Amino acid sequence: MGIIIANLFITLDGVYQAPGGREEDTAGGFAFGGWQAPVSDDEAEAAIEAEISQIDALLLGRKTYDIFASYWPRQSGDIGGTLNRVPKYVVSGTLTSPGWAGTKVLPDATAAGRLREEYDQVHMFGSGVLIRSLLAANVLDRLHLWLYPITLGQGKRLFDAGTIPASFRLAEPARSFPKGAVSLVYERAGDVETQDMPGA
């Protein structure tokens, strides 16, 4: 049985919208597209490239798929080569004819969960709405947060209203990078437990 790993570039205040470019996703009047590069560095980028090199299949939500499909088919190099080579899956109720070669459409999070039966490592990038759906369906195995030392005060947030209560544990040691970014890999650890702190 394989695993589904969600990679998300995220700010200290939980925003994941448009890390890669100014016009990547301007929904809601988002004014900070392209926020990732100034707080990244060579070591962080090498770690991300190493993560991408492990992909056996790529899973995306519809919005992120549209962004990727408009850019990566024309790119080469290690990252472009990997993303164009591996099988791609997009969860969508409206897309019928995906234009990126090697793409199949899945109807929902449950169908996406079955990809673990076919591939060792299914990776996601972005796709915050889909991440929440996979968590709700209990088919997301690892949440890899690439946390950057910046706050934006606006934009799409991963854990917003309607988040399913859950606890997590570190699946790998945390790793920090020269400009302050931190790699945090979590896996589900069951339901949320409560108790009083000693002396409370």
PDB file of C-alpha atoms in Angstrom:
ATOM      1  CA  MET A   1       0.000   0.000   0.000  1.00  0.00           C
ATOM      2  CA  GLY A   2       1.371   3.391  -1.008  1.00  0.00           C
ATOM      3  CA  ILE A   3       0.878   6.778   0.600  1.00  0.00           C
ATOM      4  CA  ILE A   4      -0.589  10.143  -0.391  1.00  0.00           C
ATOM      5  CA  ILE A   5       1.608  13.090   0.597  1.00  0.00           C
ATOM      6  CA  ALA A   6       0.329  16.664   0.438  1.00  0.00           C
ATOM      7  CA  ASN A   7       3.116  19.224   0.006  1.00  0.00           C
ATOM      8  CA  LEU A   8       2.007  22.740   0.827  1.00  0.00           C
ATOM      9  CA  PHE A   9       3.989  25.972   0.815  1.00  0.00           C
ATOM     10  CA  ILE A  10       2.444  27.977   3.630  1.00  0.00           C
ATOM     11  CA  THR A  11       2.991  31.177   5.621  1.00  0.00           C
ATOM     12  CA  LEU A  12       3.068  31.563   9.391  1.00  0.00           C
ATOM     13  CA  ASP A  13      -0.549  32.744   9.297  1.00  0.00           C
ATOM     14  CA  GLY A  14      -1.641  29.729   7.268  1.00  0.00           C
ATOM     15  CA  VAL A  15      -1.878  31.222   3.759  1.00  0.00           C
ATOM     16  CA  TYR A  16      -1.038  28.956   0.817  1.00  0.00           C
ATOM     17  CA  GLN A  17      -2.348  31.102  -2.038  1.00  0.00           C
ATOM     18  CA  ALA A  18      -0.096  31.888  -5.018  1.00  0.00           C
ATOM     19  CA  PRO A  19       3.398  31.234  -3.623  1.00  0.00           C
ATOM     20  CA  GLY A  20       4.985  30.943  -7.061  1.00  0.00           C
ATOM     21  CA  GLY A  21       4.061  34.078  -8.977  1.00  0.00           C
ATOM     22  CA  ARG A  22       2.315  37.444  -8.914  1.00  0.00           C
ATOM     23  CA  GLU A  23      -0.461  36.357 -11.290  1.00  0.00           C
ATOM     24  CA  GLU A  24      -0.668  32.730 -10.165  1.00  0.00           C
ATOM     25  CA  ASP A  25      -3.930  33.169  -8.233  1.00  0.00           C
ATOM     26  CA  THR A  26      -5.367  36.637  -7.662  1.00  0.00           C
ATOM     27  CA  ALA A  27      -8.743  35.413  -6.379  1.00  0.00           C
ATOM     28  CA  GLY A  28     -10.217  37.651  -3.700  1.00  0.00           C
ATOM     29  CA  GLY A  29      -7.917  40.504  -4.732  1.00  0.00           C
ATOM     30  CA  PHE A  30      -4.886  38.671  -3.354  1.00  0.00           C
ATOM     31  CA  ALA A  31      -1.981  41.117  -3.534  1.00  0.00           C
ATOM     32  CA  PHE A  32       1.006  38.981  -2.526  1.00  0.00           C
ATOM     33  CA  GLY A  33       1.408  36.450  -5.316  1.00  0.00           C
ATOM     34  CA  GLY A  34       5.018  35.310  -5.550  1.00  0.00           C
ATOM     35  CA  TRP A  35       5.702  35.528  -1.825  1.00  0.00           C
ATOM     36  CA  GLN A  36       7.776  32.321  -1.628  1.00  0.00           C
ATOM     37  CA  ALA A  37      10.939  33.188  -3.591  1.00  0.00           C
ATOM     38  CA  PRO A  38      12.171  36.080  -1.377  1.00  0.00           C
ATOM     39  CA  VAL A  39      12.060  33.857   1.735  1.00  0.00           C
ATOM     40  CA  SER A  40      13.486  30.754   0.060  1.00  0.00           C
ATOM     41  CA  ASP A  41      17.126  29.727  -0.428  1.00  0.00           C
ATOM     42  CA  ASP A  42      19.223  27.162  -2.267  1.00  0.00           C
ATOM     43  CA  GLU A  43      18.955  24.545   0.477  1.00  0.00           C
ATOM     44  CA  ALA A  44      15.171  24.783   0.677  1.00  0.00           C
ATOM     45  CA  GLU A  45      14.864  24.611  -3.104  1.00  0.00           C
ATOM     46  CA  ALA A  46      17.144  21.550  -3.222  1.00  0.00           C
ATOM     47  CA  ALA A  47      14.964  19.850  -0.593  1.00  0.00           C
ATOM     48  CA  ILE A  48      11.827  20.586  -2.618  1.00  0.00           C
ATOM     49  CA  GLU A  49      13.467  19.206  -5.772  1.00  0.00           C
ATOM     50  CA  ALA A  50      14.430  16.060  -3.848  1.00  0.00           C
ATOM     51  CA  GLU A  51      10.818  15.673  -2.756  1.00  0.00           C
ATOM     52  CA  ILE A  52       9.593  16.038  -6.333  1.00  0.00           C
ATOM     53  CA  SER A  53      12.076  13.401  -7.522  1.00  0.00           C
ATOM     54  CA  GLN A  54      10.240  10.802  -5.384  1.00  0.00           C
ATOM     55  CA  ILE A  55       6.868  11.271  -7.111  1.00  0.00           C
ATOM     56  CA  ASP A  56       5.266   8.176  -8.633  1.00  0.00           C
ATOM     57  CA  ALA A  57       1.997   9.972  -9.416  1.00  0.00           C
ATOM     58  CA  LEU A  58       0.795  13.575  -9.097  1.00  0.00           C
ATOM     59  CA  LEU A  59      -2.591  14.418  -7.549  1.00  0.00           C
ATOM     60  CA  LEU A  60      -4.066  17.909  -7.791  1.00  0.00           C
ATOM     61  CA  GLY A  61      -7.243  19.828  -7.146  1.00  0.00           C
ATOM     62  CA  ARG A  62      -8.837  21.617 -10.083  1.00  0.00           C
ATOM     63  CA  LYS A  63      -7.483  25.116  -9.393  1.00  0.00           C
ATOM     64  CA  THR A  64      -3.891  23.947  -8.905  1.00  0.00           C
ATOM     65  CA  TYR A  65      -4.202  21.631 -11.895  1.00  0.00           C
ATOM     66  CA  ASP A  66      -5.142  24.561 -14.127  1.00  0.00           C
ATOM     67  CA  ILE A  67      -2.130  26.529 -12.862  1.00  0.00           C
ATOM     68  CA  PHE A  68       0.256  23.608 -13.361  1.00  0.00           C
ATOM     69  CA  ALA A  69      -1.179  22.622 -16.749  1.00  0.00           C
ATOM     70  CA  SER A  70      -0.683  26.132 -18.095  1.00  0.00           C
ATOM     71  CA  TYR A  71       3.014  26.155 -17.144  1.00  0.00           C
ATOM     72  CA  TRP A  72       4.722  22.789 -16.700  1.00  0.00           C
ATOM     73  CA  PRO A  73       4.040  21.128 -20.087  1.00  0.00           C
ATOM     74  CA  ARG A  74       6.400  23.699 -21.649  1.00  0.00           C
ATOM     75  CA  GLN A  75       9.163  23.208 -19.073  1.00  0.00           C
ATOM     76  CA  SER A  76      12.115  20.817 -19.024  1.00  0.00           C
ATOM     77  CA  GLY A  77      14.859  20.212 -16.472  1.00  0.00           C
ATOM     78  CA  ASP A  78      14.551  17.851 -13.536  1.00  0.00           C
ATOM     79  CA  ILE A  79      11.282  19.211 -12.145  1.00  0.00           C
ATOM     80  CA  GLY A  80       9.567  19.694 -15.489  1.00  0.00           C
ATOM     81  CA  GLY A  81      10.767  16.298 -16.669  1.00  0.00           C
ATOM     82  CA  THR A  82       9.343  14.578 -13.600  1.00  0.00           C
ATOM     83  CA  LEU A  83       5.983  16.356 -13.635  1.00  0.00           C
ATOM     84  CA  ASN A  84       5.487  15.746 -17.340  1.00  0.00           C
ATOM     85  CA  ARG A  85       6.515  12.079 -17.097  1.00  0.00           C
ATOM     86  CA  VAL A  86       4.487  10.822 -14.130  1.00  0.00           C
ATOM     87  CA  PRO A  87       0.778   9.951 -14.279  1.00  0.00           C
ATOM     88  CA  LYS A  88      -1.384  12.893 -13.220  1.00  0.00           C
ATOM     89  CA  TYR A  89      -4.779  12.917 -11.529  1.00  0.00           C
ATOM     90  CA  VAL A  90      -7.115  15.844 -10.952  1.00  0.00           C
ATOM     91  CA  VAL A  91     -10.181  15.732  -8.720  1.00  0.00           C
ATOM     92  CA  SER A  92     -12.961  17.633 -10.448  1.00  0.00           C
ATOM     93  CA  GLY A  93     -16.679  17.430 -10.985  1.00  0.00           C
ATOM     94  CA  THR A  94     -16.602  19.596 -14.104  1.00  0.00           C
ATOM     95  CA  LEU A  95     -13.390  18.881 -16.047  1.00  0.00           C
ATOM     96  CA  THR A  96     -13.998  16.413 -18.873  1.00  0.00           C
ATOM     97  CA  SER A  97     -11.065  16.803 -21.272  1.00  0.00           C
ATOM     98  CA  PRO A  98      -7.799  17.552 -19.419  1.00  0.00           C
ATOM     99  CA  GLY A  99      -5.199  19.076 -21.708  1.00  0.00           C
ATOM    100  CA  TRP A 100      -2.033  18.018 -19.884  1.00  0.00           C
ATOM    101  CA  ALA A 101      -0.834  14.717 -21.344  1.00  0.00           C
ATOM    102  CA  GLY A 102      -1.102  11.789 -18.970  1.00  0.00           C
ATOM    103  CA  THR A 103      -3.947  13.240 -16.886  1.00  0.00           C
ATOM    104  CA  LYS A 104      -7.012  11.384 -15.646  1.00  0.00           C
ATOM    105  CA  VAL A 105      -9.998  12.944 -13.883  1.00  0.00           C
ATOM    106  CA  LEU A 106     -11.225  11.563 -10.549  1.00  0.00           C
ATOM    107  CA  PRO A 107     -14.685  12.353  -9.156  1.00  0.00           C
ATOM    108  CA  ASP A 108     -13.912  12.780  -5.450  1.00  0.00           C
ATOM    109  CA  ALA A 109     -11.540  12.307  -2.519  1.00  0.00           C
ATOM    110  CA  THR A 110     -12.517   8.669  -2.012  1.00  0.00           C
ATOM    111  CA  ALA A 111     -11.493   7.831  -5.571  1.00  0.00           C
ATOM    112  CA  ALA A 112      -8.230   9.695  -5.025  1.00  0.00           C
ATOM    113  CA  GLY A 113      -7.572   7.574  -1.940  1.00  0.00           C
ATOM    114  CA  ARG A 114      -7.576   4.447  -4.069  1.00  0.00           C
ATOM    115  CA  LEU A 115      -4.454   5.664  -5.888  1.00  0.00           C
ATOM    116  CA  ARG A 116      -2.509   4.228  -2.929  1.00  0.00           C
ATOM    117  CA  GLU A 117      -3.292   0.795  -4.339  1.00  0.00           C
ATOM    118  CA  GLU A 118      -1.431   1.630  -7.577  1.00  0.00           C
ATOM    119  CA  TYR A 119       1.526   3.837  -6.591  1.00  0.00           C
ATOM    120  CA  ASP A 120       4.128   3.966  -3.819  1.00  0.00           C
ATOM    121  CA  GLN A 121       4.155   7.764  -3.448  1.00  0.00           C
ATOM    122  CA  VAL A 122       1.332   9.961  -4.671  1.00  0.00           C
ATOM    123  CA  HIS A 123       2.277  13.603  -4.165  1.00  0.00           C
ATOM    124  CA  MET A 124       0.156  16.722  -4.109  1.00  0.00           C
ATOM    125  CA  PHE A 125       1.139  20.374  -4.319  1.00  0.00           C
ATOM    126  CA  GLY A 126      -1.111  23.283  -3.413  1.00  0.00           C
ATOM    127  CA  SER A 127      -4.734  22.107  -3.659  1.00  0.00           C
ATOM    128  CA  GLY A 128      -5.814  23.268  -0.211  1.00  0.00           C
ATOM    129  CA  VAL A 129      -9.496  22.499  -0.822  1.00  0.00           C
ATOM    130  CA  LEU A 130      -8.620  18.960  -1.901  1.00  0.00           C
ATOM    131  CA  ILE A 131      -6.338  18.510   1.114  1.00  0.00           C
ATOM    132  CA  ARG A 132      -9.276  19.288   3.408  1.00  0.00           C
ATOM    133  CA  SER A 133     -11.463  16.813   1.495  1.00  0.00           C
ATOM    134  CA  LEU A 134      -8.830  14.083   1.761  1.00  0.00           C
ATOM    135  CA  LEU A 135      -8.459  14.721   5.494  1.00  0.00           C
ATOM    136  CA  ALA A 136     -12.225  14.537   5.943  1.00  0.00           C
ATOM    137  CA  ALA A 137     -12.283  11.220   4.037  1.00  0.00           C
ATOM    138  CA  ASN A 138      -9.274   9.991   6.066  1.00  0.00           C
ATOM    139  CA  VAL A 139      -7.235   9.156   2.962  1.00  0.00           C
ATOM    140  CA  LEU A 140      -4.360  11.640   3.354  1.00  0.00           C
ATOM    141  CA  ASP A 141      -1.344   9.872   4.839  1.00  0.00           C
ATOM    142  CA  ARG A 142       1.141  12.704   5.245  1.00  0.00           C
ATOM    143  CA  LEU A 143       0.924  16.478   5.387  1.00  0.00           C
ATOM    144  CA  HIS A 144       4.253  18.060   4.426  1.00  0.00           C
ATOM    145  CA  LEU A 145       4.183  21.735   5.345  1.00  0.00           C
ATOM    146  CA  TRP A 146       6.937  23.945   3.965  1.00  0.00           C
ATOM    147  CA  LEU A 147       6.489  26.778   6.478  1.00  0.00           C
ATOM    148  CA  TYR A 148       7.910  30.190   5.551  1.00  0.00           C
ATOM    149  CA  PRO A 149       8.724  33.068   7.953  1.00  0.00           C
ATOM    150  CA  ILE A 150       6.210  35.555   6.601  1.00  0.00           C
ATOM    151  CA  THR A 151       2.670  36.683   7.418  1.00  0.00           C
ATOM    152  CA  LEU A 152       0.289  38.090   4.809  1.00  0.00           C
ATOM    153  CA  GLY A 153      -2.977  38.802   6.597  1.00  0.00           C
ATOM    154  CA  GLN A 154      -5.036  37.794   3.580  1.00  0.00           C
ATOM    155  CA  GLY A 155      -5.460  34.888   1.184  1.00  0.00           C
ATOM    156  CA  LYS A 156      -6.622  31.290   1.140  1.00  0.00           C
ATOM    157  CA  ARG A 157      -5.838  29.415   4.349  1.00  0.00           C
ATOM    158  CA  LEU A 158      -5.483  25.684   4.759  1.00  0.00           C
ATOM    159  CA  PHE A 159      -7.273  25.309   8.081  1.00  0.00           C
ATOM    160  CA  ASP A 160     -10.276  27.570   7.797  1.00  0.00           C
ATOM    161  CA  ALA A 161     -13.886  27.270   8.932  1.00  0.00           C
ATOM    162  CA  GLY A 162     -15.107  23.699   8.679  1.00  0.00           C
ATOM    163  CA  THR A 163     -11.742  22.065   9.421  1.00  0.00           C
ATOM    164  CA  ILE A 164     -12.138  18.506  10.711  1.00  0.00           C
ATOM    165  CA  PRO A 165     -10.737  18.160  14.273  1.00  0.00           C
ATOM    166  CA  ALA A 166      -7.726  15.823  14.186  1.00  0.00           C
ATOM    167  CA  SER A 167      -4.372  15.293  15.864  1.00  0.00           C
ATOM    168  CA  PHE A 168      -1.054  14.781  14.086  1.00  0.00           C
ATOM    169  CA  ARG A 169       2.436  13.541  14.912  1.00  0.00           C
ATOM    170  CA  LEU A 170       5.778  14.325  13.315  1.00  0.00           C
ATOM    171  CA  ALA A 171       6.674  11.618  10.802  1.00  0.00           C
ATOM    172  CA  GLU A 172      10.184  12.979  10.212  1.00  0.00           C
ATOM    173  CA  PRO A 173      12.473  15.300  12.176  1.00  0.00           C
ATOM    174  CA  ALA A 174      11.790  18.966  11.476  1.00  0.00           C
ATOM    175  CA  ARG A 175      14.323  20.565   9.139  1.00  0.00           C
ATOM    176  CA  SER A 176      15.180  24.262   8.992  1.00  0.00           C
ATOM    177  CA  PHE A 177      16.775  26.276   6.205  1.00  0.00           C
ATOM    178  CA  PRO A 178      19.060  29.347   6.174  1.00  0.00           C
ATOM    179  CA  LYS A 179      16.364  31.973   5.498  1.00  0.00           C
ATOM    180  CA  GLY A 180      14.090  30.590   8.214  1.00  0.00           C
ATOM    181  CA  ALA A 181      11.807  28.193   6.330  1.00  0.00           C
ATOM    182  CA  VAL A 182      11.010  24.933   8.098  1.00  0.00           C
ATOM    183  CA  SER A 183      10.017  21.546   6.672  1.00  0.00           C
ATOM    184  CA  LEU A 184       7.415  19.790   8.845  1.00  0.00           C
ATOM    185  CA  VAL A 185       6.110  16.340   7.897  1.00  0.00           C
ATOM    186  CA  TYR A 186       3.040  15.172   9.826  1.00  0.00           C
ATOM    187  CA  GLU A 187       0.871  12.076   9.742  1.00  0.00           C
ATOM    188  CA  ARG A 188      -2.568  11.589  11.251  1.00  0.00           C
ATOM    189  CA  ALA A 189      -2.575  10.475  14.874  1.00  0.00           C
ATOM    190  CA  GLY A 190      -6.289  10.004  15.493  1.00  0.00           C
ATOM    191  CA  ASP A 191      -8.895  12.159  17.167  1.00  0.00           C
ATOM    192  CA  VAL A 192      -8.287  15.218  19.295  1.00  0.00           C
ATOM    193  CA  GLU A 193      -7.923  14.399  22.983  1.00  0.00           C
ATOM    194  CA  THR A 194      -8.412  16.890  25.810  1.00  0.00           C
ATOM    195  CA  GLN A 195      -7.260  17.039  29.410  1.00  0.00           C
ATOM    196  CA  ASP A 196      -6.388  19.624  32.001  1.00  0.00           C
ATOM    197  CA  MET A 197      -2.788  20.741  32.317  1.00  0.00           C
ATOM    198  CA  PRO A 198      -1.121  19.811  35.634  1.00  0.00           C
ATOM    199  CA  GLY A 199      -1.925  22.413  38.264  1.00  0.00           C
ATOM    200  CA  ALA A 200      -4.786  23.903  36.246  1.00  0.00           C
TER     201      ALA A 200
END
